[in-house]
Amino acid sequence: MMMEKFCQNVKLPQKGFFGWLTTKMFESKNRFLEVNAVKLCELKPDHQVLELGFGPGLGLEAAVKEMKDGPGKLWGLDLSPYMIEVAGKRLKDDINSGRVELCLGSVMDLPFEANTFDRVFHCNCFYFWPNIDRGVQEIMRVMKPDSLMVTTINQASINKAIERGVLKYANPNVPLYIEVLKRNGFSNVNIQELDDSGTAYQAIFASVGKKDN
Ligand SMILES: C[S@@+](CC[C@H](N)C(=O)[O-])C[C@H]1O[C@@H](n2cnc3c(N)ncnc32)[C@H](O)[C@@H]1O
């Protein structure tokens, strides 16, 4: 029963003890993935940037610092009202100033115009999407021509989570994700093995080239 609640909250954190617990876990274990995804995006002050599945909001917090006082804007989209609440508190000042906007919604149906974003990033998220092709097609739609998406993951901790049964509501299949990116028109799709202070992690890069629409 407790394990079941934990697994559900890893996929979709909800207000309550298990949502609080999973949030603390994301904050301590995944901060470096969020910060590195932002670094690898090479953000410019005028970029329009989207983070998907932002959880507690650590990536958006890092991205705001990176973009300084430029005219760009950051958007976050997450399916969990509780994560909107947690990240909303963390980013209160940036939301009030209009630099950051948080949206409740699913990657399956992004509430953004076509060709909006210069950079998209996400960490520990794609494996919860109900249909990876549909999610990737939506992302492609909202990305500008000549834009970049960065995905960071820690395969070793994913493997441990699979062994412990924590990812029973996920499909953490990296080769499938890469294949889906390629078959939906992303270019220069590649995975790099990287290191942060002795902890290995993986970054998947996917570019959008020219677009017809
Ligand atoms: C494992 S958490 C990762 C949070 C954070 N990125 C991190 O690495 O710590 C997965 C996040 O994806 C969100 N999520 C799950 N399914 C989603 C979907 N279909 N669309 C958007 N967000 C989703 C969850 O609400 C949760 O915040």
PDB file of C-alpha atoms and ligand atoms in Angstrom:
ATOM      1  CA  MET A   1       0.000   0.000   0.000  1.00  0.00           C
ATOM      2  CA  MET A   2       2.779   2.473   0.967  1.00  0.00           C
ATOM      3  CA  MET A   3       4.890   1.380  -2.011  1.00  0.00           C
ATOM      4  CA  GLU A   4       1.886   1.824  -4.317  1.00  0.00           C
ATOM      5  CA  LYS A   5       1.340   5.390  -3.046  1.00  0.00           C
ATOM      6  CA  PHE A   6       5.032   6.159  -3.491  1.00  0.00           C
ATOM      7  CA  CYS A   7       5.034   4.882  -7.114  1.00  0.00           C
ATOM      8  CA  GLN A   8       1.940   6.950  -7.947  1.00  0.00           C
ATOM      9  CA  ASN A   9       3.545  10.077  -6.476  1.00  0.00           C
ATOM     10  CA  VAL A  10       6.808   9.610  -8.365  1.00  0.00           C
ATOM     11  CA  LYS A  11       4.728   9.809 -11.543  1.00  0.00           C
ATOM     12  CA  LEU A  12       2.314  12.511 -10.379  1.00  0.00           C
ATOM     13  CA  PRO A  13       3.078  14.086  -6.992  1.00  0.00           C
ATOM     14  CA  GLN A  14      -0.042  14.969  -5.017  1.00  0.00           C
ATOM     15  CA  LYS A  15      -0.516  17.077  -1.926  1.00  0.00           C
ATOM     16  CA  GLY A  16      -0.030  14.925   1.194  1.00  0.00           C
ATOM     17  CA  PHE A  17       2.694  12.910   2.890  1.00  0.00           C
ATOM     18  CA  PHE A  18       3.821  10.920  -0.188  1.00  0.00           C
ATOM     19  CA  GLY A  19       3.845  13.980  -2.421  1.00  0.00           C
ATOM     20  CA  TRP A  20       5.963  15.788   0.165  1.00  0.00           C
ATOM     21  CA  LEU A  21       8.327  12.793   0.390  1.00  0.00           C
ATOM     22  CA  THR A  22       8.798  12.456  -3.372  1.00  0.00           C
ATOM     23  CA  THR A  23       9.325  16.219  -3.650  1.00  0.00           C
ATOM     24  CA  LYS A  24      12.134  16.052  -1.050  1.00  0.00           C
ATOM     25  CA  MET A  25      13.650  13.153  -3.011  1.00  0.00           C
ATOM     26  CA  PHE A  26      13.521  15.097  -6.319  1.00  0.00           C
ATOM     27  CA  GLU A  27      15.111  18.107  -4.608  1.00  0.00           C
ATOM     28  CA  SER A  28      18.019  16.155  -3.153  1.00  0.00           C
ATOM     29  CA  LYS A  29      18.676  13.605  -5.931  1.00  0.00           C
ATOM     30  CA  ASN A  30      17.826  15.474  -9.121  1.00  0.00           C
ATOM     31  CA  ARG A  31      19.093  19.010  -8.559  1.00  0.00           C
ATOM     32  CA  PHE A  32      22.305  18.280 -10.473  1.00  0.00           C
ATOM     33  CA  LEU A  33      20.348  16.925 -13.459  1.00  0.00           C
ATOM     34  CA  GLU A  34      18.213  20.058 -13.576  1.00  0.00           C
ATOM     35  CA  VAL A  35      21.192  22.414 -13.242  1.00  0.00           C
ATOM     36  CA  ASN A  36      23.178  20.552 -15.908  1.00  0.00           C
ATOM     37  CA  ALA A  37      20.237  20.481 -18.330  1.00  0.00           C
ATOM     38  CA  VAL A  38      20.104  24.265 -18.034  1.00  0.00           C
ATOM     39  CA  LYS A  39      23.875  24.629 -18.585  1.00  0.00           C
ATOM     40  CA  LEU A  40      23.772  22.366 -21.637  1.00  0.00           C
ATOM     41  CA  CYS A  41      20.957  24.442 -23.155  1.00  0.00           C
ATOM     42  CA  GLU A  42      23.386  27.382 -23.474  1.00  0.00           C
ATOM     43  CA  LEU A  43      20.584  29.838 -22.799  1.00  0.00           C
ATOM     44  CA  LYS A  44      20.754  33.344 -24.176  1.00  0.00           C
ATOM     45  CA  PRO A  45      19.083  36.292 -22.410  1.00  0.00           C
ATOM     46  CA  ASP A  46      16.502  36.683 -25.193  1.00  0.00           C
ATOM     47  CA  HIS A  47      15.503  33.002 -25.411  1.00  0.00           C
ATOM     48  CA  GLN A  48      11.977  31.689 -24.975  1.00  0.00           C
ATOM     49  CA  VAL A  49      12.473  28.584 -22.845  1.00  0.00           C
ATOM     50  CA  LEU A  50      10.185  25.728 -21.781  1.00  0.00           C
ATOM     51  CA  GLU A  51      10.758  23.114 -19.073  1.00  0.00           C
ATOM     52  CA  LEU A  52       8.466  20.078 -19.132  1.00  0.00           C
ATOM     53  CA  GLY A  53       7.695  18.186 -15.924  1.00  0.00           C
ATOM     54  CA  PHE A  54       9.545  20.757 -13.803  1.00  0.00           C
ATOM     55  CA  GLY A  55       8.570  19.140 -10.449  1.00  0.00           C
ATOM     56  CA  PRO A  56       9.752  21.341  -7.545  1.00  0.00           C
ATOM     57  CA  GLY A  57      11.086  23.995  -9.977  1.00  0.00           C
ATOM     58  CA  LEU A  58      14.855  23.700  -9.477  1.00  0.00           C
ATOM     59  CA  GLY A  59      15.573  23.796 -13.214  1.00  0.00           C
ATOM     60  CA  LEU A  60      13.489  26.900 -13.760  1.00  0.00           C
ATOM     61  CA  GLU A  61      15.242  28.533 -10.805  1.00  0.00           C
ATOM     62  CA  ALA A  62      18.650  27.784 -12.378  1.00  0.00           C
ATOM     63  CA  ALA A  63      17.453  28.978 -15.807  1.00  0.00           C
ATOM     64  CA  VAL A  64      16.235  32.326 -14.457  1.00  0.00           C
ATOM     65  CA  LYS A  65      19.732  33.011 -13.072  1.00  0.00           C
ATOM     66  CA  GLU A  66      21.325  31.999 -16.373  1.00  0.00           C
ATOM     67  CA  MET A  67      19.160  34.389 -18.403  1.00  0.00           C
ATOM     68  CA  LYS A  68      19.862  37.348 -16.121  1.00  0.00           C
ATOM     69  CA  ASP A  69      17.808  40.435 -16.980  1.00  0.00           C
ATOM     70  CA  GLY A  70      17.358  39.788 -20.694  1.00  0.00           C
ATOM     71  CA  PRO A  71      14.041  40.094 -22.532  1.00  0.00           C
ATOM     72  CA  GLY A  72      13.548  36.304 -22.705  1.00  0.00           C
ATOM     73  CA  LYS A  73      10.915  34.340 -20.810  1.00  0.00           C
ATOM     74  CA  LEU A  74      10.682  30.958 -19.078  1.00  0.00           C
ATOM     75  CA  TRP A  75       7.681  28.674 -19.145  1.00  0.00           C
ATOM     76  CA  GLY A  76       7.133  25.555 -17.118  1.00  0.00           C
ATOM     77  CA  LEU A  77       4.503  22.901 -17.769  1.00  0.00           C
ATOM     78  CA  ASP A  78       3.590  20.132 -15.336  1.00  0.00           C
ATOM     79  CA  LEU A  79       0.601  17.834 -14.909  1.00  0.00           C
ATOM     80  CA  SER A  80       0.605  18.039 -11.106  1.00  0.00           C
ATOM     81  CA  PRO A  81      -1.270  20.888  -9.363  1.00  0.00           C
ATOM     82  CA  TYR A  82       0.877  20.172  -6.285  1.00  0.00           C
ATOM     83  CA  MET A  83       4.113  20.733  -8.264  1.00  0.00           C
ATOM     84  CA  ILE A  84       2.660  24.015  -9.564  1.00  0.00           C
ATOM     85  CA  GLU A  85       2.117  24.994  -5.922  1.00  0.00           C
ATOM     86  CA  VAL A  86       5.624  23.958  -4.770  1.00  0.00           C
ATOM     87  CA  ALA A  87       7.448  25.520  -7.745  1.00  0.00           C
ATOM     88  CA  GLY A  88       5.150  28.547  -7.540  1.00  0.00           C
ATOM     89  CA  LYS A  89       6.404  29.282  -4.010  1.00  0.00           C
ATOM     90  CA  ARG A  90      10.038  28.802  -5.044  1.00  0.00           C
ATOM     91  CA  LEU A  91       9.691  31.128  -8.062  1.00  0.00           C
ATOM     92  CA  LYS A  92       7.236  33.599  -6.548  1.00  0.00           C
ATOM     93  CA  ASP A  93       9.249  36.735  -7.324  1.00  0.00           C
ATOM     94  CA  ASP A  94      10.023  35.715 -10.915  1.00  0.00           C
ATOM     95  CA  ILE A  95       6.377  34.820 -11.534  1.00  0.00           C
ATOM     96  CA  ASN A  96       5.249  38.173 -10.127  1.00  0.00           C
ATOM     97  CA  SER A  97       7.713  40.005 -12.368  1.00  0.00           C
ATOM     98  CA  GLY A  98       6.458  38.102 -15.444  1.00  0.00           C
ATOM     99  CA  ARG A  99       9.771  36.368 -16.178  1.00  0.00           C
ATOM    100  CA  VAL A 100       8.382  32.902 -15.395  1.00  0.00           C
ATOM    101  CA  GLU A 101       4.989  31.399 -16.108  1.00  0.00           C
ATOM    102  CA  LEU A 102       3.822  28.009 -14.838  1.00  0.00           C
ATOM    103  CA  CYS A 103       1.138  26.055 -16.693  1.00  0.00           C
ATOM    104  CA  LEU A 104      -0.887  23.086 -15.539  1.00  0.00           C
ATOM    105  CA  GLY A 105      -1.133  20.633 -18.425  1.00  0.00           C
ATOM    106  CA  SER A 106       0.197  17.592 -20.202  1.00  0.00           C
ATOM    107  CA  VAL A 107       2.941  17.167 -22.755  1.00  0.00           C
ATOM    108  CA  MET A 108       0.273  15.320 -24.771  1.00  0.00           C
ATOM    109  CA  ASP A 109      -1.482  18.602 -25.561  1.00  0.00           C
ATOM    110  CA  LEU A 110       0.789  21.605 -25.109  1.00  0.00           C
ATOM    111  CA  PRO A 111      -1.040  24.913 -24.573  1.00  0.00           C
ATOM    112  CA  PHE A 112       1.408  26.906 -26.730  1.00  0.00           C
ATOM    113  CA  GLU A 113       1.454  28.322 -30.260  1.00  0.00           C
ATOM    114  CA  ALA A 114       3.572  26.618 -32.924  1.00  0.00           C
ATOM    115  CA  ASN A 115       7.200  27.798 -33.247  1.00  0.00           C
ATOM    116  CA  THR A 116       7.401  29.438 -29.811  1.00  0.00           C
ATOM    117  CA  PHE A 117      10.517  28.096 -28.061  1.00  0.00           C
ATOM    118  CA  ASP A 118      14.275  28.406 -28.632  1.00  0.00           C
ATOM    119  CA  ARG A 119      15.063  25.841 -25.934  1.00  0.00           C
ATOM    120  CA  VAL A 120      13.136  22.996 -24.299  1.00  0.00           C
ATOM    121  CA  PHE A 121      14.514  20.886 -21.476  1.00  0.00           C
ATOM    122  CA  HIS A 122      13.287  18.132 -19.186  1.00  0.00           C
ATOM    123  CA  CYS A 123      14.657  15.692 -16.610  1.00  0.00           C
ATOM    124  CA  ASN A 124      13.145  12.366 -15.498  1.00  0.00           C
ATOM    125  CA  CYS A 125       9.958  13.060 -17.348  1.00  0.00           C
ATOM    126  CA  PHE A 126       9.603  11.439 -20.782  1.00  0.00           C
ATOM    127  CA  TYR A 127       9.070   7.978 -19.347  1.00  0.00           C
ATOM    128  CA  PHE A 128       5.765   9.030 -17.776  1.00  0.00           C
ATOM    129  CA  TRP A 129       4.205  10.304 -20.999  1.00  0.00           C
ATOM    130  CA  PRO A 130       1.254   8.105 -22.010  1.00  0.00           C
ATOM    131  CA  ASN A 131       2.310   8.243 -25.670  1.00  0.00           C
ATOM    132  CA  ILE A 132       5.937   9.219 -26.380  1.00  0.00           C
ATOM    133  CA  ASP A 133       5.325   9.809 -30.110  1.00  0.00           C
ATOM    134  CA  ARG A 134       2.468  12.185 -29.373  1.00  0.00           C
ATOM    135  CA  GLY A 135       4.540  14.050 -26.738  1.00  0.00           C
ATOM    136  CA  VAL A 136       7.515  14.406 -29.075  1.00  0.00           C
ATOM    137  CA  GLN A 137       5.254  15.606 -31.928  1.00  0.00           C
ATOM    138  CA  GLU A 138       3.789  18.249 -29.631  1.00  0.00           C
ATOM    139  CA  ILE A 139       7.275  19.403 -28.606  1.00  0.00           C
ATOM    140  CA  MET A 140       8.383  19.565 -32.247  1.00  0.00           C
ATOM    141  CA  ARG A 141       5.298  21.685 -33.016  1.00  0.00           C
ATOM    142  CA  VAL A 142       6.064  24.314 -30.352  1.00  0.00           C
ATOM    143  CA  MET A 143       9.814  24.537 -31.030  1.00  0.00           C
ATOM    144  CA  LYS A 144      11.185  27.192 -33.379  1.00  0.00           C
ATOM    145  CA  PRO A 145      13.335  26.325 -36.399  1.00  0.00           C
ATOM    146  CA  ASP A 146      17.015  26.017 -35.359  1.00  0.00           C
ATOM    147  CA  SER A 147      16.163  25.274 -31.747  1.00  0.00           C
ATOM    148  CA  LEU A 148      17.441  22.696 -29.268  1.00  0.00           C
ATOM    149  CA  MET A 149      16.009  20.271 -26.732  1.00  0.00           C
ATOM    150  CA  VAL A 150      18.076  18.811 -23.886  1.00  0.00           C
ATOM    151  CA  THR A 151      17.000  15.830 -21.762  1.00  0.00           C
ATOM    152  CA  THR A 152      19.061  14.761 -18.754  1.00  0.00           C
ATOM    153  CA  ILE A 153      18.766  11.473 -16.881  1.00  0.00           C
ATOM    154  CA  ASN A 154      20.804   9.354 -14.496  1.00  0.00           C
ATOM    155  CA  GLN A 155      20.629   5.829 -15.940  1.00  0.00           C
ATOM    156  CA  ALA A 156      22.218   4.265 -12.826  1.00  0.00           C
ATOM    157  CA  SER A 157      19.545   5.659 -10.523  1.00  0.00           C
ATOM    158  CA  ILE A 158      16.815   4.740 -13.038  1.00  0.00           C
ATOM    159  CA  ASN A 159      18.141   1.153 -12.987  1.00  0.00           C
ATOM    160  CA  LYS A 160      18.033   1.119  -9.171  1.00  0.00           C
ATOM    161  CA  ALA A 161      14.494   2.526  -9.195  1.00  0.00           C
ATOM    162  CA  ILE A 162      13.415  -0.193 -11.655  1.00  0.00           C
ATOM    163  CA  GLU A 163      14.945  -2.905  -9.405  1.00  0.00           C
ATOM    164  CA  ARG A 164      13.057  -1.531  -6.393  1.00  0.00           C
ATOM    165  CA  GLY A 165       9.790  -1.411  -8.343  1.00  0.00           C
ATOM    166  CA  VAL A 166       9.502   2.370  -7.997  1.00  0.00           C
ATOM    167  CA  LEU A 167       8.982   2.958 -11.725  1.00  0.00           C
ATOM    168  CA  LYS A 168       6.048   0.618 -12.200  1.00  0.00           C
ATOM    169  CA  TYR A 169       4.057   3.438 -13.858  1.00  0.00           C
ATOM    170  CA  ALA A 170       6.873   4.433 -16.209  1.00  0.00           C
ATOM    171  CA  ASN A 171       8.501   3.276 -19.417  1.00  0.00           C
ATOM    172  CA  PRO A 172      12.142   4.364 -18.924  1.00  0.00           C
ATOM    173  CA  ASN A 173      13.312   3.151 -22.320  1.00  0.00           C
ATOM    174  CA  VAL A 174      16.049   5.524 -23.521  1.00  0.00           C
ATOM    175  CA  PRO A 175      16.722   3.829 -26.906  1.00  0.00           C
ATOM    176  CA  LEU A 176      12.971   4.039 -27.642  1.00  0.00           C
ATOM    177  CA  TYR A 177      12.932   7.764 -26.738  1.00  0.00           C
ATOM    178  CA  ILE A 178      15.889   8.372 -29.075  1.00  0.00           C
ATOM    179  CA  GLU A 179      14.185   6.412 -31.855  1.00  0.00           C
ATOM    180  CA  VAL A 180      10.954   8.387 -31.358  1.00  0.00           C
ATOM    181  CA  LEU A 181      12.857  11.689 -31.570  1.00  0.00           C
ATOM    182  CA  LYS A 182      14.456  10.613 -34.861  1.00  0.00           C
ATOM    183  CA  ARG A 183      11.272   9.322 -36.464  1.00  0.00           C
ATOM    184  CA  ASN A 184       9.433  12.552 -35.620  1.00  0.00           C
ATOM    185  CA  GLY A 185      11.881  14.803 -37.398  1.00  0.00           C
ATOM    186  CA  PHE A 186      14.455  15.811 -34.764  1.00  0.00           C
ATOM    187  CA  SER A 187      17.988  16.043 -36.125  1.00  0.00           C
ATOM    188  CA  ASN A 188      21.467  15.572 -34.615  1.00  0.00           C
ATOM    189  CA  VAL A 189      19.929  13.303 -31.979  1.00  0.00           C
ATOM    190  CA  ASN A 190      22.719  12.046 -29.745  1.00  0.00           C
ATOM    191  CA  ILE A 191      23.332  10.878 -26.206  1.00  0.00           C
ATOM    192  CA  GLN A 192      26.412  11.934 -24.266  1.00  0.00           C
ATOM    193  CA  GLU A 193      27.883  10.323 -21.163  1.00  0.00           C
ATOM    194  CA  LEU A 194      28.764  13.158 -18.787  1.00  0.00           C
ATOM    195  CA  ASP A 195      29.983  13.622 -15.239  1.00  0.00           C
ATOM    196  CA  ASP A 196      29.185  16.061 -12.454  1.00  0.00           C
ATOM    197  CA  SER A 197      31.704  15.936  -9.590  1.00  0.00           C
ATOM    198  CA  GLY A 198      32.104  12.165  -9.927  1.00  0.00           C
ATOM    199  CA  THR A 199      28.435  11.347 -10.616  1.00  0.00           C
ATOM    200  CA  ALA A 200      27.782  10.031 -14.107  1.00  0.00           C
ATOM    201  CA  TYR A 201      24.708  11.171 -15.983  1.00  0.00           C
ATOM    202  CA  GLN A 202      23.412  11.184 -19.561  1.00  0.00           C
ATOM    203  CA  ALA A 203      22.283  14.072 -21.738  1.00  0.00           C
ATOM    204  CA  ILE A 204      20.230  13.559 -24.892  1.00  0.00           C
ATOM    205  CA  PHE A 205      20.424  16.376 -27.432  1.00  0.00           C
ATOM    206  CA  ALA A 206      17.839  16.822 -30.192  1.00  0.00           C
ATOM    207  CA  SER A 207      17.757  19.719 -32.646  1.00  0.00           C
ATOM    208  CA  VAL A 208      15.039  21.180 -34.796  1.00  0.00           C
ATOM    209  CA  GLY A 209      16.299  22.274 -38.196  1.00  0.00           C
ATOM    210  CA  LYS A 210      14.252  24.074 -40.825  1.00  0.00           C
ATOM    211  CA  LYS A 211      10.487  23.708 -40.546  1.00  0.00           C
ATOM    212  CA  ASP A 212       7.800  23.781 -43.226  1.00  0.00           C
ATOM    213  CA  ASN A 213       5.050  25.189 -40.981  1.00  0.00           C
TER     214      ASN A 213
HETATM  215  C1  LIG B   1       9.876  12.156 -11.585  1.00  0.00           C
HETATM  216  S1  LIG B   1       9.175  13.777 -11.591  1.00  0.00           S
HETATM  217  C2  LIG B   1      10.589  14.729 -12.138  1.00  0.00           C
HETATM  218  C3  LIG B   1      10.587  16.131 -11.608  1.00  0.00           C
HETATM  219  C4  LIG B   1      11.868  16.915 -11.899  1.00  0.00           C
HETATM  220  N1  LIG B   1      12.016  17.183 -13.312  1.00  0.00           N
HETATM  221  C5  LIG B   1      13.067  16.177 -11.384  1.00  0.00           C
HETATM  222  O1  LIG B   1      13.844  15.613 -12.183  1.00  0.00           O
HETATM  223  O2  LIG B   1      13.222  16.132 -10.162  1.00  0.00           O
HETATM  224  C6  LIG B   1       8.139  13.761 -13.040  1.00  0.00           C
HETATM  225  C7  LIG B   1       7.398  15.055 -13.246  1.00  0.00           C
HETATM  226  O3  LIG B   1       6.720  14.968 -14.493  1.00  0.00           O
HETATM  227  C8  LIG B   1       5.378  15.416 -14.314  1.00  0.00           C
HETATM  228  N2  LIG B   1       4.560  14.740 -15.329  1.00  0.00           N
HETATM  229  C9  LIG B   1       4.159  13.443 -15.355  1.00  0.00           C
HETATM  230  N3  LIG B   1       3.460  13.200 -16.467  1.00  0.00           N
HETATM  231  C10 LIG B   1       3.398  14.367 -17.163  1.00  0.00           C
HETATM  232  C11 LIG B   1       2.808  14.760 -18.392  1.00  0.00           C
HETATM  233  N4  LIG B   1       2.121  13.892 -19.139  1.00  0.00           N
HETATM  234  N5  LIG B   1       2.952  16.047 -18.803  1.00  0.00           N
HETATM  235  C12 LIG B   1       3.640  16.935 -18.048  1.00  0.00           C
HETATM  236  N6  LIG B   1       4.227  16.620 -16.875  1.00  0.00           N
HETATM  237  C13 LIG B   1       4.109  15.360 -16.442  1.00  0.00           C
HETATM  238  C14 LIG B   1       5.025  15.051 -12.880  1.00  0.00           C
HETATM  239  O4  LIG B   1       3.957  15.802 -12.358  1.00  0.00           O
HETATM  240  C15 LIG B   1       6.342  15.319 -12.167  1.00  0.00           C
HETATM  241  O5  LIG B   1       6.454  16.658 -11.733  1.00  0.00           O
END
